[in-house]
Short mmCIF file of C-alpha atoms in Angstrom, two decimals:
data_model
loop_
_atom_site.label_atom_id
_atom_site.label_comp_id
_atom_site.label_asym_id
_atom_site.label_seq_id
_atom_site.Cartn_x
_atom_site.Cartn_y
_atom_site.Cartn_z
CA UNK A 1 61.56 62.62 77.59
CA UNK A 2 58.70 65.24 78.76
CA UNK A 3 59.36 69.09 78.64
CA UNK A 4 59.44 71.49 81.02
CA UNK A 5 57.20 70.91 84.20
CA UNK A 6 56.01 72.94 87.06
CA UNK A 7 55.08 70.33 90.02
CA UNK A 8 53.01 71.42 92.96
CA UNK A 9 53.91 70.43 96.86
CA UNK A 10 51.78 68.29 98.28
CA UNK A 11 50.57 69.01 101.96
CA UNK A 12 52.33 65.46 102.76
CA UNK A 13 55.12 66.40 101.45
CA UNK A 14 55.80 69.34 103.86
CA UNK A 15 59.63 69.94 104.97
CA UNK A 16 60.67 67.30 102.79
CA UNK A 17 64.34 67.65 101.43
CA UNK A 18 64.18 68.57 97.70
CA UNK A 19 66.65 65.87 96.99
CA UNK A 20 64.43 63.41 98.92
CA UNK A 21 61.70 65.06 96.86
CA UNK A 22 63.17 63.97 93.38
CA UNK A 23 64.15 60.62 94.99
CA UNK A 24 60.00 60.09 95.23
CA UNK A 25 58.98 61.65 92.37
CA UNK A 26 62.06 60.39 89.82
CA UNK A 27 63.40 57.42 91.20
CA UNK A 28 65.72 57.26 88.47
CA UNK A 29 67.10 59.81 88.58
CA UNK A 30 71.08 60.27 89.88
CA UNK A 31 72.04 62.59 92.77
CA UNK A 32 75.38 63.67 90.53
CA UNK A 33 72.80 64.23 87.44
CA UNK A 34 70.39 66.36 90.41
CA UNK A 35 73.24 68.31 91.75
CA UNK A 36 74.46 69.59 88.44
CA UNK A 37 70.94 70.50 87.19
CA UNK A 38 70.83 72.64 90.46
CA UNK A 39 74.00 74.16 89.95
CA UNK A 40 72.78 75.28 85.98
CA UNK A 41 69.85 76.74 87.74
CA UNK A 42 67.76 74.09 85.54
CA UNK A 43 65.41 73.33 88.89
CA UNK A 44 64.21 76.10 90.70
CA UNK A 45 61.58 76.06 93.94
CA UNK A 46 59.03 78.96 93.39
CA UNK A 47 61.23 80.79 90.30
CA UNK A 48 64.44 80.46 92.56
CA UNK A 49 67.50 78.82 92.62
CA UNK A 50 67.94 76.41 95.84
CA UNK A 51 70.15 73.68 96.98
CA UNK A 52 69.89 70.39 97.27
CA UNK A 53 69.30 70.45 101.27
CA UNK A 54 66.11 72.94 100.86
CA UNK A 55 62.94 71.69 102.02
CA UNK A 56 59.51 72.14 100.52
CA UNK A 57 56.55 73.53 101.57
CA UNK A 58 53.37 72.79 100.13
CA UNK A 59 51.57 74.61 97.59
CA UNK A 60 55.05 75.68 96.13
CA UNK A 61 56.26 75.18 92.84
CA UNK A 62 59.35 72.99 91.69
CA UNK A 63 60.41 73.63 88.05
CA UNK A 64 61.60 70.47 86.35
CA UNK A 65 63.31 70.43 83.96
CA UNK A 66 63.19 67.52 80.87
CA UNK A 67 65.02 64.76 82.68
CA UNK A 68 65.70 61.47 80.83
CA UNK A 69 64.00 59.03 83.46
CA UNK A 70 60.05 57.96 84.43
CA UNK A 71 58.44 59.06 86.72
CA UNK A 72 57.46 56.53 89.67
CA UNK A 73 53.97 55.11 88.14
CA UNK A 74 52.20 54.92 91.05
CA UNK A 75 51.71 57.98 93.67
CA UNK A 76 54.27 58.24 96.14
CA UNK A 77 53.92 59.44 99.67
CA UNK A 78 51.92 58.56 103.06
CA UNK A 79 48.44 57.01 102.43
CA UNK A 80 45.81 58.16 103.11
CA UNK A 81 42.42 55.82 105.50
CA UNK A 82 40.47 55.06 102.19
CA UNK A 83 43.61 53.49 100.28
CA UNK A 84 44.62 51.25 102.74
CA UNK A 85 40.93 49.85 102.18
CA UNK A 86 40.60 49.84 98.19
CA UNK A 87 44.52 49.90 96.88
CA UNK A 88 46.07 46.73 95.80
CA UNK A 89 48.75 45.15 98.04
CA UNK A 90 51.33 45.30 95.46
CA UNK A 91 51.00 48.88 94.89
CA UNK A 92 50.51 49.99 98.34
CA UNK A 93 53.55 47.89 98.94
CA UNK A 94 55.26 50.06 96.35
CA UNK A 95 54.05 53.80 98.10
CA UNK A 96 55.58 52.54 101.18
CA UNK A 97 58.91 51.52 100.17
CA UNK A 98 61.88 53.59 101.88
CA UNK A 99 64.68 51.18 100.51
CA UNK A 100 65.05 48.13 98.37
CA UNK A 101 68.24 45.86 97.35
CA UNK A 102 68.77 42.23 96.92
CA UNK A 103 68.73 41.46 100.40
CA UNK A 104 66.36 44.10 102.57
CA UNK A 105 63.33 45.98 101.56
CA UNK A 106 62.40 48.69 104.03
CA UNK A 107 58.92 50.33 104.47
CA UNK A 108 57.30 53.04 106.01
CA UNK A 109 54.39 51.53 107.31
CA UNK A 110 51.23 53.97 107.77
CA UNK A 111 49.34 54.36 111.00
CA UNK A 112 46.64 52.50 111.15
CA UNK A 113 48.05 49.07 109.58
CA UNK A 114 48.51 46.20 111.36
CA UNK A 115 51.72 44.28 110.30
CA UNK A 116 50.71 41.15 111.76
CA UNK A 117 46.87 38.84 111.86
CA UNK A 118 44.70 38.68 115.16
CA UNK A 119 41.90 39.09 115.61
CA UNK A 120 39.66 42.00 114.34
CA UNK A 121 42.37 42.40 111.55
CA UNK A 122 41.13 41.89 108.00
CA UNK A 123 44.44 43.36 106.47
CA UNK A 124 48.35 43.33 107.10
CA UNK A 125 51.70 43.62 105.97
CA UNK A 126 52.74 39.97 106.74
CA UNK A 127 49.72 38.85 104.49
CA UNK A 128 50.25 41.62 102.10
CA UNK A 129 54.08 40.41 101.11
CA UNK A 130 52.64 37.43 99.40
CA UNK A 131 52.27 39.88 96.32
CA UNK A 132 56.31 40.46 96.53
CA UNK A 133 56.84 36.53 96.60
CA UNK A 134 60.18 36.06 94.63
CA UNK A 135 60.33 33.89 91.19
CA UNK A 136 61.96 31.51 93.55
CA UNK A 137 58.77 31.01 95.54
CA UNK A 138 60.56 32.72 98.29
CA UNK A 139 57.87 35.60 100.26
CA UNK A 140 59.84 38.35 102.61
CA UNK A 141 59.45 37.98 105.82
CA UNK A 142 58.94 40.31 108.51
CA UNK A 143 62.21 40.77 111.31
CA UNK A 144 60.02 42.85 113.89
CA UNK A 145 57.22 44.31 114.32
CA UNK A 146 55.37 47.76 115.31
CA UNK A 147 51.97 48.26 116.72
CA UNK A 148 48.91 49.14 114.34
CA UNK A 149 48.87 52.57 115.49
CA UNK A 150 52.07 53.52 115.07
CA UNK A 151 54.07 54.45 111.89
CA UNK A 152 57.23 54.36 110.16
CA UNK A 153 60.61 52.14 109.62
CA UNK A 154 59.67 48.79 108.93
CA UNK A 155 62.19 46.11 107.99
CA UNK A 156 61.43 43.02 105.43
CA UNK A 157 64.18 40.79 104.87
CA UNK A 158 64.08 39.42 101.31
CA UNK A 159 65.85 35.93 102.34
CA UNK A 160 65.38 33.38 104.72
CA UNK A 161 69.93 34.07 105.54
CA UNK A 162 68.96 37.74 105.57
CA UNK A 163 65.96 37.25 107.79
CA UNK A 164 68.35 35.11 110.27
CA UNK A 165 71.15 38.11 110.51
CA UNK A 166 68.54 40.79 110.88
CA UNK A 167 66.54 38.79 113.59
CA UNK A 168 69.64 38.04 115.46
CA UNK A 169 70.61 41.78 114.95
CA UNK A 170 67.62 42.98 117.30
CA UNK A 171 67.77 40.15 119.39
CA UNK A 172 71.41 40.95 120.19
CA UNK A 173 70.39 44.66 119.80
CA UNK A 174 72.77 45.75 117.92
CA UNK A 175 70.13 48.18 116.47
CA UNK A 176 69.49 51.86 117.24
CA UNK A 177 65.73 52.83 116.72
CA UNK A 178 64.98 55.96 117.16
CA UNK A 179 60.66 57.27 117.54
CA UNK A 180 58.89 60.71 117.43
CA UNK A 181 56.45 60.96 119.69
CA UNK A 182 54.56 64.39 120.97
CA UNK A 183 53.58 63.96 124.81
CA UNK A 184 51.13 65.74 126.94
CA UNK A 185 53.17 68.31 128.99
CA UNK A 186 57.08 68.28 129.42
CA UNK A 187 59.00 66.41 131.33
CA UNK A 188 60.92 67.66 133.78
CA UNK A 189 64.34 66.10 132.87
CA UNK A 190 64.80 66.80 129.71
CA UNK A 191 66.73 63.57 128.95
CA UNK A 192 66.54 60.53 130.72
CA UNK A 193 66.44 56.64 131.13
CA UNK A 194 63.11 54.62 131.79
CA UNK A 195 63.98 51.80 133.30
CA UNK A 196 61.16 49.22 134.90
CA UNK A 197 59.14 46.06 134.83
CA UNK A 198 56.44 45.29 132.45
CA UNK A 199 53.48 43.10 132.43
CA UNK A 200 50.65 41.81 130.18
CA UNK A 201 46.97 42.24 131.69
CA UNK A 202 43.76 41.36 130.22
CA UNK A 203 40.83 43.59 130.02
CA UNK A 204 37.70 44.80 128.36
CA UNK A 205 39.64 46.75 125.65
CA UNK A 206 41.86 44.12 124.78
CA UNK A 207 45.38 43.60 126.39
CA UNK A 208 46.65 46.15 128.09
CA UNK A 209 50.50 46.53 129.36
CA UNK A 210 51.15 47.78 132.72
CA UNK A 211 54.33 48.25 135.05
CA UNK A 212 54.91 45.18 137.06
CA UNK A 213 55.54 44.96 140.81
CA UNK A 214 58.61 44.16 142.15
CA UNK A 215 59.04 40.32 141.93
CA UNK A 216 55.84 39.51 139.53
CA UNK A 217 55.56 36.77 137.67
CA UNK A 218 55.25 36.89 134.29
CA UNK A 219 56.88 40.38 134.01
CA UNK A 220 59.82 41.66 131.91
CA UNK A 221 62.31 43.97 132.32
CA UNK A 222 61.94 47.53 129.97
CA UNK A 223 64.71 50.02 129.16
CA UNK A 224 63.97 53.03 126.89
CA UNK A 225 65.39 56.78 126.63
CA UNK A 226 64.31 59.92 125.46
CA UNK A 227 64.88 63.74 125.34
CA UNK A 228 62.77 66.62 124.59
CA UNK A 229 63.52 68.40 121.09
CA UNK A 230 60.57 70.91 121.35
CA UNK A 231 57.76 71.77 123.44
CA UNK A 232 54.85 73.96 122.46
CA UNK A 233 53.63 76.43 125.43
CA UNK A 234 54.42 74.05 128.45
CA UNK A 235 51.80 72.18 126.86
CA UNK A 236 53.38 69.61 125.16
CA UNK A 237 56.89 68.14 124.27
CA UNK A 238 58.25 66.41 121.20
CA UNK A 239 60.49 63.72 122.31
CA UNK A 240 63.04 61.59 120.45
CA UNK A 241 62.59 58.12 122.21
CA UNK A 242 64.85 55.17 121.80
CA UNK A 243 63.74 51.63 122.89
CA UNK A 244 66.55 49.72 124.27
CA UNK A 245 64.59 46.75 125.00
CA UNK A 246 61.81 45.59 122.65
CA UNK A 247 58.85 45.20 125.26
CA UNK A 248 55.08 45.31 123.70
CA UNK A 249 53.77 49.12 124.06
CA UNK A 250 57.24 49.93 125.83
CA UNK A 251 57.11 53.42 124.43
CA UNK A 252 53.98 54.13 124.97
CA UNK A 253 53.48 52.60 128.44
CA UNK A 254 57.07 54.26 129.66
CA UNK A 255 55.64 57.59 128.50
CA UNK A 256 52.63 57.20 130.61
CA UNK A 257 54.77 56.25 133.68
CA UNK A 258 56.56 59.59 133.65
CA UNK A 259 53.42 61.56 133.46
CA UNK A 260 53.73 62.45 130.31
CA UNK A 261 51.25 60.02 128.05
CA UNK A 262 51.53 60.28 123.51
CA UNK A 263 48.87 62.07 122.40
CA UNK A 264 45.87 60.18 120.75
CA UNK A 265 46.85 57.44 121.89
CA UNK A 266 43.66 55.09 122.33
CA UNK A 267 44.68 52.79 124.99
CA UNK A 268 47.30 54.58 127.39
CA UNK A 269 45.70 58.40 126.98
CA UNK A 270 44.09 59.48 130.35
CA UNK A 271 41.84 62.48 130.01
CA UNK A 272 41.80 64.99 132.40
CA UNK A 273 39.41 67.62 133.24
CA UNK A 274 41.73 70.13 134.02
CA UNK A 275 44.14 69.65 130.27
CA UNK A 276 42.24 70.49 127.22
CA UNK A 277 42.94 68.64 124.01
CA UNK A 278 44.78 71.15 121.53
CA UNK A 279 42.67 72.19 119.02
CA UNK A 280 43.73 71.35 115.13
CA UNK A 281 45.45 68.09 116.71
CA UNK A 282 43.85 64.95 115.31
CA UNK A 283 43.23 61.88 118.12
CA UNK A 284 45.51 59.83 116.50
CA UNK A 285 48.47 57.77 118.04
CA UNK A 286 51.69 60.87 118.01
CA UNK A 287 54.35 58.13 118.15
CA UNK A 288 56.75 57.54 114.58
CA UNK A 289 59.27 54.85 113.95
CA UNK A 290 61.60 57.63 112.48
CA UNK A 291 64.87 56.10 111.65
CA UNK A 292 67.03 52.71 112.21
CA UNK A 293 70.75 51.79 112.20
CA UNK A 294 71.00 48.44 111.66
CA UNK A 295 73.60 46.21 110.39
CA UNK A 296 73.14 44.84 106.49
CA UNK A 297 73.07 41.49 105.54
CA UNK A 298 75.78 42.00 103.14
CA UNK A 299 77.90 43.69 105.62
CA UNK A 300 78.05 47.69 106.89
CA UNK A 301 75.11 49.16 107.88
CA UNK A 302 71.80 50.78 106.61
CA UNK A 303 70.65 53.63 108.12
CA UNK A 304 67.04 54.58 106.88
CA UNK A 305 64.58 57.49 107.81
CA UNK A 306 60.91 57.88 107.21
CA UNK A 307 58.56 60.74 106.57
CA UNK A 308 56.10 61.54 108.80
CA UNK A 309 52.63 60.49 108.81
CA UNK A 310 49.97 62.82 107.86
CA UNK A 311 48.50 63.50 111.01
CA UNK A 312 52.05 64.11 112.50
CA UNK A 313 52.66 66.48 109.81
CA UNK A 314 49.84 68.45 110.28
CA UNK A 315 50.74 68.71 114.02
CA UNK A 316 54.31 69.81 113.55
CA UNK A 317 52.86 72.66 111.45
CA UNK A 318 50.79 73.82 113.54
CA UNK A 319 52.98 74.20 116.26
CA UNK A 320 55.64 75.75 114.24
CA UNK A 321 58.18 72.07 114.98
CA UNK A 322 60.84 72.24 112.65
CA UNK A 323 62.27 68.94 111.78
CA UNK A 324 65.77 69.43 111.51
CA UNK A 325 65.63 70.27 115.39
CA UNK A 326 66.49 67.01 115.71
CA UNK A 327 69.42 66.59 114.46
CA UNK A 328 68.93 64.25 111.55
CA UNK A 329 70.96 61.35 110.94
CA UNK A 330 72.31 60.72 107.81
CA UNK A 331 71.24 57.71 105.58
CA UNK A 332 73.15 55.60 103.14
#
């Protein structure tokens, strides 16, 4: 059991709850056992007492207490370009775990990451389980999938029975995933449904998906929703997206189609002469898995939220976004 420690809030860690911010940091450690040191006054943000529903801000101080658990051996939180290259798969497995039981383990992927091979990929999740294989010879397998760019909730079924519920779970959608995603300009509506035809094209870049006309072959039908949460100036909109149908770049492609493209993103982006590119934002994909409802293996449902990437984070601060404008779900 340590003494007394004085921790200091990462920048990636910025308007984190502090109970999420134990849950990284000391794993072990109960929410009962949390709440009551919080009560005593035992953990304090900055010299003051807080509650459990605070959120950090980096560069402050959390006094903790001696508590009678380990801290997580390996760094927690998003990773950063240069680990994705030199970090073992085990342990980066380990930074990106939201969730873990006998049947699901849940990740936040980072951007940047493929989760599946092709070609000009040297690295990826699918590959990457092979370091969680069970004693059983048994490897998780992947359920779905998100593109390289993009971050957040990623779900691993630990079994082949619980890879067959949780595949025939999003096939019969009867999950609710929910993205971040900041937009050039703001939509007019300010919730609506995207409804159209999508089709796969070929070109110089790569593929490339594009709305369909009416009767093409090969095309298939898209549904998605959004609604803006904030907007920054006129300038751009935070929207809270929701993918009904599980199309190839259906997000990305439906945000384009209403005018309003993700920022940094490298294939859909159209630069314009007339918009300038905020300053402080990186050019990196804006678009976040942020949470899933999905129904457990083992019956009910698990409900899991990730952090937001780096780059995302950054962005929100800078244009004064405050997360809990959107409402967040609760997890179990």
């Amino acid at each position: 059991m340590a003494g007394i420690e004085h921790i200091k809030v990462e920048p990636d860690e910025a308007g984190m709850r502090l109970d999420r911010w134990f849950k990284v940091h000391f794993p072990g450690l109960g929410f009962g056992q949390l709440q009551k040191l919080m009560r005593s006054g035992q953990v304090r943000v900055d010299g003051g007492r807080v509650k459990t529903d605070a959120r950090v801000q980096p560069g402050q101080m959390v006094r903790v207490p001696p508590l009678d658990v380990d801290a997580k051996a390996t760094k927690s939180g998003p990773i950063a370009g240069k680990e994705l290259k030199h970090s073992g798969d085990a342990e980066l497995l380990a930074r990106m775990l939201l969730h873990e039981d006998d049947k699901v383990y849940v990740l936040n992927k980072p951007a940047g990451l493929a989760v599946q091979g092709g070609s000009g990929v040297s690295r990826h999740i699918d590959k990457m389980l092979e370091a969680w294989t069970s004693q059983k010879g048994e490897k998780p397998r992947l359920v779905h999938r998100l593109d390289r760019d993009t971050s957040g909730v990623l779900v691993v079924a630990r079994t082949r029975g619980a890879a067959q519920k949780l595949t025939a779970a999003f096939r019969e959608r009867d999950t609710k995933k929910t993205y971040w995603s900041l937009v050039k300009g703001v939509p007019r509506k300010h919730e609506d449904k995207i409804s159209t035809w999508l089709v796969k094209e070929a070109t110089a870049d790569g593929d490339r998906m594009r709305i369909a006309k009416h009767g093409e072959e090969g095309a298939d039908h898209a549904v998605s929703y959004y609604r803006v949460v904030e907007t920054a100036a006129q300038r751009l909109a935070w929207l809270e997206m929701e993918p009904y149908t599980g199309r190839t770049h259906q997000l990305r492609v439906h945000a384009l189609h209403i005018g309003h493209p993700i920022i940094g993103d490298p294939k859909y982006f159209e630069d314009d002469p007339n918009w300038d590119f905020p300053g402080g934002v990186q050019k990196r994909l804006h678009l976040h898995a942020r949470h899933i409802d999905i129904p457990h293996p083992n019956g009910g449902r698990l409900r899991i939220t990730a952090p937001l990437p780096p780059h995302m984070v950054q962005t929100w601060n800078l244009l004064g976004f405050d997360e809990a404008s959107a409402g967040e779900p609760d997890d179990e």
